Coordinates of C-alpha atoms in Angstrom, one line a residue:
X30 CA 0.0 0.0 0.0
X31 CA 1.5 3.7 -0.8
X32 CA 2.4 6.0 2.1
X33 CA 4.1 8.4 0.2
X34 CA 2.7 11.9 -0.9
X35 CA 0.1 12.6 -3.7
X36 CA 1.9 15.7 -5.1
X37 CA 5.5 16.8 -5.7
X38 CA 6.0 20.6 -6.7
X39 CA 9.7 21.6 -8.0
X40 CA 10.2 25.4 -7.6
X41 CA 9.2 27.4 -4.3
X42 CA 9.3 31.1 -6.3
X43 CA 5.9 32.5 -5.2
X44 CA 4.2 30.7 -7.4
X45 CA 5.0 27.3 -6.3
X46 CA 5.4 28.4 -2.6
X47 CA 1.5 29.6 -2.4
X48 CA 0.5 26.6 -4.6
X49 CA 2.0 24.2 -1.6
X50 CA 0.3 25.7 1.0
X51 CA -3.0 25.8 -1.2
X52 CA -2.8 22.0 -1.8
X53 CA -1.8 21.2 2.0
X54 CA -4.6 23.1 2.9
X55 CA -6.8 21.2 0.8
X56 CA -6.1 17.9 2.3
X57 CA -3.1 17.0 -0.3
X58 CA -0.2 15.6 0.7
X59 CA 3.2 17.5 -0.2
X60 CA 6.4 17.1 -1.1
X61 CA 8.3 20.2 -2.0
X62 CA 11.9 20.7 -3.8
X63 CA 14.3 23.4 -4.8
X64 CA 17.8 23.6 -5.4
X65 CA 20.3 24.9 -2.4
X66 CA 22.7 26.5 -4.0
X67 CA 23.7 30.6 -4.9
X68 CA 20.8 33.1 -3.8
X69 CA 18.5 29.6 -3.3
X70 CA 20.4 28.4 -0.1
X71 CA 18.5 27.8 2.6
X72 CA 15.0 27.8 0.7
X73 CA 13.6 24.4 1.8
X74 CA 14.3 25.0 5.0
X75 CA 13.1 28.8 5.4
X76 CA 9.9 27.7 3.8
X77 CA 9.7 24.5 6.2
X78 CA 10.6 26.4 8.7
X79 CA 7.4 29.1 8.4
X80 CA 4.5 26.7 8.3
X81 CA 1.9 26.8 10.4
X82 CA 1.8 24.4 12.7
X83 CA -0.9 22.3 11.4
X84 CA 0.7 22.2 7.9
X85 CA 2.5 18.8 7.1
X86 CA 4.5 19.3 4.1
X87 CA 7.7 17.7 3.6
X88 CA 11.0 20.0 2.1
X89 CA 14.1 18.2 0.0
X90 CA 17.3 19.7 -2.3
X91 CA 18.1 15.9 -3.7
X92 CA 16.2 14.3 -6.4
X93 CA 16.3 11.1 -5.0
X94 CA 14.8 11.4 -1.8
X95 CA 12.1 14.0 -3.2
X96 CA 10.5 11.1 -5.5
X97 CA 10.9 8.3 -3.2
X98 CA 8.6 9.9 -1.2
X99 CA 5.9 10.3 -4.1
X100 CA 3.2 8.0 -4.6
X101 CA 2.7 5.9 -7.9
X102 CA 2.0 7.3 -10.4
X103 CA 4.4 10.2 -9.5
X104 CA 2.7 13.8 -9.9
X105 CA 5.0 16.4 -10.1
X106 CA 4.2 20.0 -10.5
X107 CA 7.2 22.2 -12.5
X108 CA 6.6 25.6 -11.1
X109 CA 10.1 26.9 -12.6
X110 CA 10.6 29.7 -15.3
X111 CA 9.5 29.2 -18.6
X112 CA 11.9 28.1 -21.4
X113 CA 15.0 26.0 -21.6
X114 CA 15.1 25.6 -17.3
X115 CA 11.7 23.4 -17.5
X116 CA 13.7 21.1 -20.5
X117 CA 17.1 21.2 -17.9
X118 CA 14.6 20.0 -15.2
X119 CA 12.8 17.6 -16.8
X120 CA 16.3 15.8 -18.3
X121 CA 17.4 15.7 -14.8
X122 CA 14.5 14.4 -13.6
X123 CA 14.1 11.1 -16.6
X124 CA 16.5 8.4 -14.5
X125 CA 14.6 8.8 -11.3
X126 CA 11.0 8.5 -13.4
X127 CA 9.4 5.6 -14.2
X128 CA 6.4 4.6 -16.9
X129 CA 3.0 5.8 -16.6
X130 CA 4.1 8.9 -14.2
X131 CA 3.2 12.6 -14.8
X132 CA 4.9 16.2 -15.4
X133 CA 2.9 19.2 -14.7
X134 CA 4.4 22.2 -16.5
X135 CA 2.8 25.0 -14.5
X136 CA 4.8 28.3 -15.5
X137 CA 4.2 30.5 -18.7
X138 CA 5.2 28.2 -20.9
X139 CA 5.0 28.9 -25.0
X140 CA 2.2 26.6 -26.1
X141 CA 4.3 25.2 -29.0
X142 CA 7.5 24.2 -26.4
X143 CA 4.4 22.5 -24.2
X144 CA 3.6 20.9 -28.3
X145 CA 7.0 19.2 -28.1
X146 CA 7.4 18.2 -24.6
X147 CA 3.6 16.5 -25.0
X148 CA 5.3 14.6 -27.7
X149 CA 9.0 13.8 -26.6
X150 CA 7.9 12.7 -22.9
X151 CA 4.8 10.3 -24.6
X152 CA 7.4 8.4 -26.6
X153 CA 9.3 7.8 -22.8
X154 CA 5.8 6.5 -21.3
X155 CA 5.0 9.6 -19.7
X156 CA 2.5 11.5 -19.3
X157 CA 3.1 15.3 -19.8
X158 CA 0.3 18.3 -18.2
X159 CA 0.6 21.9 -19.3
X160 CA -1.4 23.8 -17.0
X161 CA -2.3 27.4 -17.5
X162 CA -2.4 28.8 -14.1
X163 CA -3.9 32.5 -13.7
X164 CA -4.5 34.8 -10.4
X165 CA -1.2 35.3 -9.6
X166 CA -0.1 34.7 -5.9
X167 CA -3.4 35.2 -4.4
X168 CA -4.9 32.8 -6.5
X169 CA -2.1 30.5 -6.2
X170 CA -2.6 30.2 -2.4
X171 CA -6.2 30.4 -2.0
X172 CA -7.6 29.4 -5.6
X173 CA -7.1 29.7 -9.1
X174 CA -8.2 29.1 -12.4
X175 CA -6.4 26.3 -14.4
X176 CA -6.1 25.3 -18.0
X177 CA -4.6 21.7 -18.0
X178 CA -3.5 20.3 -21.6
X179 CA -1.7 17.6 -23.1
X180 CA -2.4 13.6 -21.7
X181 CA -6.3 13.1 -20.9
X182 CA -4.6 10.2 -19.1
X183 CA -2.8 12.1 -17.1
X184 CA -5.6 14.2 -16.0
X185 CA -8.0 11.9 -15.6
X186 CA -5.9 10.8 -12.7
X187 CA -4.8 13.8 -11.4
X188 CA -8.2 15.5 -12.4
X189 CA -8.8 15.7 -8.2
X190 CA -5.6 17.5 -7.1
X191 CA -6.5 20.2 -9.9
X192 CA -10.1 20.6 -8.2
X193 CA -8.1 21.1 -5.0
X194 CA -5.8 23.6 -6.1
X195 CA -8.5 25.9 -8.2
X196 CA -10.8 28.9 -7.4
X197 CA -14.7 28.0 -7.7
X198 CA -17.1 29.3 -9.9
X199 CA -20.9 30.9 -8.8
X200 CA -22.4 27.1 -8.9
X201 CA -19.2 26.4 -6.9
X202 CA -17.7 24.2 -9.8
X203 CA -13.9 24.3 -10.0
X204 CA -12.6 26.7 -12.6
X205 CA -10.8 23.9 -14.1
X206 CA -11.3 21.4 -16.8
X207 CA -9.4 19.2 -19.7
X208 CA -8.3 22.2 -21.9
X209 CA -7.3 19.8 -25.2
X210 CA -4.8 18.1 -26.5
X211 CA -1.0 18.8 -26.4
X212 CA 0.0 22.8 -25.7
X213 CA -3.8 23.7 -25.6
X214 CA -3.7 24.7 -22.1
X215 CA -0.8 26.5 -22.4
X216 CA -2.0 28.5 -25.9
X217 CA -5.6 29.0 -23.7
X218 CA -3.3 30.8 -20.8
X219 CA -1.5 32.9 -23.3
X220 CA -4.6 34.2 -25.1
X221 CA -5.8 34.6 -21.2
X222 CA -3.0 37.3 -21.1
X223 CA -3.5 38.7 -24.6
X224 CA -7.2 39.4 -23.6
X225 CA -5.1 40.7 -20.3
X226 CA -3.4 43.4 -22.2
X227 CA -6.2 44.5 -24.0
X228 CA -8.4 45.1 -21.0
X229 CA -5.1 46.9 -19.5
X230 CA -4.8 49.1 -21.7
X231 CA -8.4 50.1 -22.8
X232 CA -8.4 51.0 -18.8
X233 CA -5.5 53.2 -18.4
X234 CA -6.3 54.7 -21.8
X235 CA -10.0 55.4 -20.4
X236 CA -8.1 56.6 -17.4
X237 CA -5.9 59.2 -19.1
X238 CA -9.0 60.5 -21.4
X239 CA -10.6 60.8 -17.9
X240 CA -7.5 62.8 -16.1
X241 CA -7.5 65.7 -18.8
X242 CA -10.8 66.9 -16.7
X243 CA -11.2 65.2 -13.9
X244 CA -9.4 64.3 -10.5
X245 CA -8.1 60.7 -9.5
X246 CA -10.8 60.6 -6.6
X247 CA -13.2 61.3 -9.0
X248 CA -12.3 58.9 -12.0
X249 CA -11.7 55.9 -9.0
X250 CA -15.9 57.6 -7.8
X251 CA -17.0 57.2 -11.9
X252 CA -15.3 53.4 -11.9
X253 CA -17.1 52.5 -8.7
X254 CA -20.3 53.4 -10.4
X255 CA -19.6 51.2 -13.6
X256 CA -19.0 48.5 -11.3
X257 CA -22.4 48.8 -9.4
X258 CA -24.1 48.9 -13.0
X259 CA -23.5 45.1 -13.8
X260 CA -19.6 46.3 -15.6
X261 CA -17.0 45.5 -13.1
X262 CA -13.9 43.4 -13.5
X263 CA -11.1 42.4 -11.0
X264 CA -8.8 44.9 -13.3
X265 CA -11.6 47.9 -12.8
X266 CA -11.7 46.8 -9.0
X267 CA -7.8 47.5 -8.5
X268 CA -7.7 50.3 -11.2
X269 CA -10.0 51.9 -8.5
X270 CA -7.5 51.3 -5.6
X271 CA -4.6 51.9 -7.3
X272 CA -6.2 55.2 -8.6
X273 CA -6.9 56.1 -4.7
X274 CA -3.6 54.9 -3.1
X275 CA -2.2 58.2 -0.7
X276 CA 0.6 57.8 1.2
X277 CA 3.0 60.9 3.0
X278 CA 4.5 61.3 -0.3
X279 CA 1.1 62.0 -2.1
X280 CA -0.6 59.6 -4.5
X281 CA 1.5 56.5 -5.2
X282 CA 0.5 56.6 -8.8
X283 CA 1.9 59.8 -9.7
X284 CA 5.4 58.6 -8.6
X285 CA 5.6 55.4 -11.0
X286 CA 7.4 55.3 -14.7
X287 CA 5.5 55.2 -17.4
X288 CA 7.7 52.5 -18.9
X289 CA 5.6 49.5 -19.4
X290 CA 7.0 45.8 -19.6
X291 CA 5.7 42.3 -19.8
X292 CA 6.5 38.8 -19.4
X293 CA 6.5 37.9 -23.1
X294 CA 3.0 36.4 -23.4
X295 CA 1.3 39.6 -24.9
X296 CA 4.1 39.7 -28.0
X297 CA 2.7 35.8 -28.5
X298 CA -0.3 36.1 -28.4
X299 CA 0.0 38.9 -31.4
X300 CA 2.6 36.2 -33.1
X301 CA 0.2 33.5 -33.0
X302 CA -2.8 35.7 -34.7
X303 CA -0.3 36.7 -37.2
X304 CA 0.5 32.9 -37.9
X305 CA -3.4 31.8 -37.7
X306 CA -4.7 34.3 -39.7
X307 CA -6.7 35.8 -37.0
X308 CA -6.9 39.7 -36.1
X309 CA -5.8 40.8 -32.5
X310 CA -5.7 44.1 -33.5
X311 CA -6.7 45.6 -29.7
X312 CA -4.2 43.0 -28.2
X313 CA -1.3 44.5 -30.5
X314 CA -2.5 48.3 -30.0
X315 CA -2.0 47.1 -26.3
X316 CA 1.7 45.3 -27.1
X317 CA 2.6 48.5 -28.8
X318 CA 1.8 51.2 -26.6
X319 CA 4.1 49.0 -23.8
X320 CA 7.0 48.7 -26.3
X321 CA 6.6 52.8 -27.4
X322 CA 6.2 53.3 -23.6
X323 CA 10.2 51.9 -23.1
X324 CA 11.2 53.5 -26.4
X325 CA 13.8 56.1 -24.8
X326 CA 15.2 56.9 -28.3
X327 CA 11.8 57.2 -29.6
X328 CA 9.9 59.1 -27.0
X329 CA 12.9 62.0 -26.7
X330 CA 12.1 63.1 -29.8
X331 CA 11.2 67.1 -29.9
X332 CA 8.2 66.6 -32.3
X333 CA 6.3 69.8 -33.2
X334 CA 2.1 69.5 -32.8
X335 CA -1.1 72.2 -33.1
X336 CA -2.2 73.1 -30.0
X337 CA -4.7 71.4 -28.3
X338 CA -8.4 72.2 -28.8
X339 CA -10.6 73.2 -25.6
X340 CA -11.5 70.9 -23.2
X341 CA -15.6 70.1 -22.3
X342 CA -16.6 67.0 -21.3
X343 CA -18.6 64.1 -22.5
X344 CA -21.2 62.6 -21.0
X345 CA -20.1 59.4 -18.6
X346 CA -22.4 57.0 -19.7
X347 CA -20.9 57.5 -23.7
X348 CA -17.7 57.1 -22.2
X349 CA -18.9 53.5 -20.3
X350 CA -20.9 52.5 -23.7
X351 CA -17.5 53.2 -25.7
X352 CA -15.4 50.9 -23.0
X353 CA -17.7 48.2 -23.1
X354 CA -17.6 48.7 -26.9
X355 CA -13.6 48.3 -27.0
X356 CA -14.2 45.3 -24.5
X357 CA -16.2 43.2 -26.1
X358 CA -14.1 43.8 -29.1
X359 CA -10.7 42.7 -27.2
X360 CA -13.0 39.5 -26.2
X361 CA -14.2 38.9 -29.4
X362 CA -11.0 38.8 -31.2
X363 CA -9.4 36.9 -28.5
X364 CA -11.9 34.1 -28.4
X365 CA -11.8 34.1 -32.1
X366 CA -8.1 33.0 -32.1
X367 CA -8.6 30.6 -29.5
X368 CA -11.4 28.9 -31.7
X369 CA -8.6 29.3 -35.4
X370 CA -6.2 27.4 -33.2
X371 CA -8.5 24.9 -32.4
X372 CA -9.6 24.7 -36.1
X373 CA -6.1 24.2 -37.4
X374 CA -5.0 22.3 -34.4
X375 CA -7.9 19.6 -33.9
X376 CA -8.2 20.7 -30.0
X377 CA -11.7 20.7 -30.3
X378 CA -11.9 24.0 -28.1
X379 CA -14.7 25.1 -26.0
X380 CA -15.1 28.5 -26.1
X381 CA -18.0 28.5 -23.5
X382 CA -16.6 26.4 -21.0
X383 CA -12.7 28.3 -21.4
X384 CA -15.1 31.2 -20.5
X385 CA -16.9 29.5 -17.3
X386 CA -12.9 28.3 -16.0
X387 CA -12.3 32.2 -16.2
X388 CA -15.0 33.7 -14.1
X389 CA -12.9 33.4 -11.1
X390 CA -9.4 33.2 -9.8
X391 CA -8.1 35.1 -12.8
X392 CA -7.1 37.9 -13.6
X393 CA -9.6 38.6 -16.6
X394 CA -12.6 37.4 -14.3
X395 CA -15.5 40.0 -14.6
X396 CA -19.5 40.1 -15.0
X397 CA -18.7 40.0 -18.8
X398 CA -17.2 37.0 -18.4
X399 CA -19.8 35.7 -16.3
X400 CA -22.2 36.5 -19.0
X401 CA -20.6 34.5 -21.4
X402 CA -19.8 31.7 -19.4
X403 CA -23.6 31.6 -18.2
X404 CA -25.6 31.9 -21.5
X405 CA -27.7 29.3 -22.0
X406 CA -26.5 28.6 -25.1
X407 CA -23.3 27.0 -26.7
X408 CA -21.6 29.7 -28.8
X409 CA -18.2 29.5 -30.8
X410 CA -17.8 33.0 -31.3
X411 CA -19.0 35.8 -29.6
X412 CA -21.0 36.9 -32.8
X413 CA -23.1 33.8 -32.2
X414 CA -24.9 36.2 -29.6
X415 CA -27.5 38.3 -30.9
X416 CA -26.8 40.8 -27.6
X417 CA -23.2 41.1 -28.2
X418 CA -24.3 41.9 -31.9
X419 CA -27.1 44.4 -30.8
X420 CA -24.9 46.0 -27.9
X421 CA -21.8 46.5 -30.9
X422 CA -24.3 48.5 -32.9
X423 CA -26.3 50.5 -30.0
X424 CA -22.8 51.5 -28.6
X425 CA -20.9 52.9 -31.7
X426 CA -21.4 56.6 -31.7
X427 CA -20.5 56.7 -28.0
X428 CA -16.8 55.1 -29.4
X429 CA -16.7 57.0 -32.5
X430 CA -17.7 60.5 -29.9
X431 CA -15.0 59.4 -27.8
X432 CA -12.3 58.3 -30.7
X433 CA -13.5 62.1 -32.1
X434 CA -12.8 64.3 -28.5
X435 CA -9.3 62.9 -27.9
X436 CA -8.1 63.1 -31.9
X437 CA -9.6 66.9 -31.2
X438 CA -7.2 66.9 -27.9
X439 CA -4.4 65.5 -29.5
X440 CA -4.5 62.5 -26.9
X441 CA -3.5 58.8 -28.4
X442 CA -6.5 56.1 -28.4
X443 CA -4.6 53.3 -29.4
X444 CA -6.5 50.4 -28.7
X445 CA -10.0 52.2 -28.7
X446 CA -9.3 53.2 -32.4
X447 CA -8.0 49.6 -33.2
X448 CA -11.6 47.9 -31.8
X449 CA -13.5 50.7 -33.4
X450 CA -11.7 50.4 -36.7
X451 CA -12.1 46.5 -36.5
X452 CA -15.6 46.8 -36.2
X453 CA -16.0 49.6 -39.3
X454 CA -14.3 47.2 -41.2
X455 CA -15.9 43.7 -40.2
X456 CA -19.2 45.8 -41.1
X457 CA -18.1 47.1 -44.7
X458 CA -19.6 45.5 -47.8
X459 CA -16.3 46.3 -49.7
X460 CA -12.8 46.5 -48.3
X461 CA -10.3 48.6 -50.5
X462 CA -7.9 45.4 -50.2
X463 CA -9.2 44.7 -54.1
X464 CA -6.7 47.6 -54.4
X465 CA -3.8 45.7 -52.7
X466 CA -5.1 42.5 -55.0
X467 CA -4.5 44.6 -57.9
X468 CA -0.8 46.1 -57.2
X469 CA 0.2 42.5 -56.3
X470 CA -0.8 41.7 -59.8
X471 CA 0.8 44.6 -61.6
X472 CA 3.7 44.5 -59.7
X473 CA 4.5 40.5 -59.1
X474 CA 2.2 38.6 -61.3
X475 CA -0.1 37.5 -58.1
X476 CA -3.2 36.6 -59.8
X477 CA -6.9 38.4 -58.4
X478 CA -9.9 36.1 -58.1
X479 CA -13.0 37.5 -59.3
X480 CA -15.4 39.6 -57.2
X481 CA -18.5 38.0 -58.7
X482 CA -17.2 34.8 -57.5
X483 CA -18.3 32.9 -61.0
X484 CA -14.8 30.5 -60.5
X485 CA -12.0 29.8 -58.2
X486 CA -9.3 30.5 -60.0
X487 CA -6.6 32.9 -59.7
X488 CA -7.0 35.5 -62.7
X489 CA -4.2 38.4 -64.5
X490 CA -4.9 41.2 -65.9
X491 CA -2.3 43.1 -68.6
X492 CA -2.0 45.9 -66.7
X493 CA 1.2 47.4 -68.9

């Protein structure tokens, strides 16, 4: 009969540390590693050493002895950096593994790395896990959402320690669930954070449209009342205390760079609508306006510009139509990728049930989300939804009033102009890209098929 432990994590960063104490606290038994050497010395033992005294989680630095003490099947959760670390860590861990056990990848990991792990550690009789894991450390310790993909196998057994670990929905359902095959949890988490930026940055850009007239106090007062009208978010809720944060020194906000970074997931997501053939235009306006934020060279530029035109305000509920108009946008595009990938990759994605495992623990949870998640139903595309059509068309003008005022003030709209664009566009009967079809053809012998659609076949005109 097995005494040993049901789950082993590898890496106590924040992540892995608050994901211990989640699953002892749940009734899982723990086994915990991390090297001991450099900056890491001492980290078993400091993290042993602060449990509570009714936590029984047991700390190694060897290999050896941390997967003796592991139950059969071995589960063992990778909670290391992303990129070649998780490859070092799994090569060192092949001698000590043995057929049938499984590998949890639960960092950041690029969905097409997670593609060839799937593969590699299935030829070795493994079975191989990457998990999608969103809420950051809260979440982590107390509950978060999870995107497992990869072996069915795998999770089919392990299927209960991810119910343990993960946040609950309103029905009280974990927000969990078999993502699809291979990197398909990993390329559900990234589009998560691509959907992340885009949210992001509509906020701070609703934000900075909002400072030109009005105090922090009172934007933070205007937020609170979108979220008491059925529109908040967890990114509105700590836009609002962010925006209200005083300490000695005066409003914290005021003394932070403007110089945006990310972890990498954003620029991906774009990548992979560029290689699906799916437009993220919101998600790259957001990717953009980080990577122009850092722009040093860029940015010290002495550029000459009119003067701005007067301020006068527009009316708050335009301005909350024309966010929910740019968020829906950013949600529609970002679900649409997720269902090309599934297209081209056979994942056989659920769009509505990705939706449901994001109404809590994330960081993209909000009553939006709930709506989608909770419409009776099945859609695979947000146009599917006759309100997410009607509420498109009803809220235009308030974008296009918006998009108007801040060209007049001379104040940058990225990502609002790139959802309202995509709509214009999505909407027009004929695109001027017959124009590009015909300069391809002069130019480089392309071929044009023919607007009347009578054949399929690629057509040249003799334009010189």
């Amino acid at each position: 009969m097995n005494k040993g432990n049901d789950l082993g994590i590898i890496g106590l960063g924040t992540m892995g540390s608050q994901l211990a104490l989640n699953a002892a606290e749940n009734g899982i038994q723990v086994s915990v590693y991390n090297r001991d050497i450099g900056l890491e010395k001492g980290t078993v033992d400091n993290f042993i050493k602060s449990l509570p005294n009714n936590f029984e989680i047991n700390g190694f630095t060897e290999y050896h002895a941390f997967i003796a003490s592991l139950n059969h099947p071995k589960t063992i959760l990778l909670m290391v950096p992303a990129g070649t670390i998780v490859d070092t860590v799994i090569e060192e861990l092949l001698p000590f593994l043995d057929n049938g056990d499984i590998l949890i990848d639960g960092g950041n990991s690029f969905y097409k790395d997670s593609n060839r792990r799937y593969r590699n550690l299935k030829e070795k009789g493994l079975h191989f896990i990457g998990c999608g894991i969103s809420g950051g450390s809260e979440g982590a310790r107390h509950g978060c959402s999870m995107m497992p993909g990869g072996s069915r196998i795998g999770y089919n057994i392990t299927k209960n320690i991810f119910s343990k670990l993960s946040s609950k929905d309103k029905n009280d359902h974990p927000c969990m669930n078999f993502i699809g095959n291979e990197g398909a949890g990993h390329f559900v988490k990234m589009i998560h954070n691509g959907i992340e930026y885009g949210e992001m940055q509509l906020i701070a850009e609703t934000y900075s449209y909002l400072a030109l007239y009005m105090g922090k106090e009172e934007i933070a007062s205007l937020f609170k009342s979108w979220c008491k009208q059925g529109y908040s978010s967890y990114l509105l809720e700590i836009t609002i205390e962010i925006l209200t944060k005083k300490d000695e020194k005066g409003y914290v906000l005021d003394r932070i760079s403007d110089k945006a970074s990310g972890k990498g997931t954003g620029q991906w997501s774009v990548n992979a609508g560029l290689e699906l053939g799916s437009v993220v235009s919101v998600m790259a306006a957001a990717l953009s306006s980080r990577l122009l934020s850092s722009d040093s060279g860029l940015r010290q530029s002495k550029i000459k510009i009119l003067p701005k035109a007067d301020i006068h305000q527009i009316a708050g509920t335009k301005i909350l139509d024309a966010f929910y108009f740019a968020r829906l946008i950013n949600h529609l595009q970002g679900f649409h990728l997720i269902q090309q990938a599934s297209t081209d990759y056979g994942w056989n994605l659920n769009l509505k049930e990705i939706s449901r495992i994001w109404t809590n623990g994330c960081i993209i949870r909000s009553e939006l989300m709930e709506q989608l998640a909770f419409t009776e139903t099945f859609w695979n595309g947000l146009l599917d939804l006759e309100w997410v059509k009607d509420t498109l068309e009803s809220n235009l003008n308030s974008v296009r009033t918006l998009i108007r005022r801040s060209a007049e003030l001379l104040h940058p709209m990225d990502a609002y102009s790139s959802a309202f664009n995509f709509w214009l566009a999505l909407n027009k009967q004929q695109l001027p890209t017959n124009l590009i079809q015909a300069q391809r053809d002069y130019f480089g012998n392309h071929g044009f098929k023919l607007s009347d659609g009578s054949d399929d076949n690629l057509h040249h005109y003799a334009w010189n």
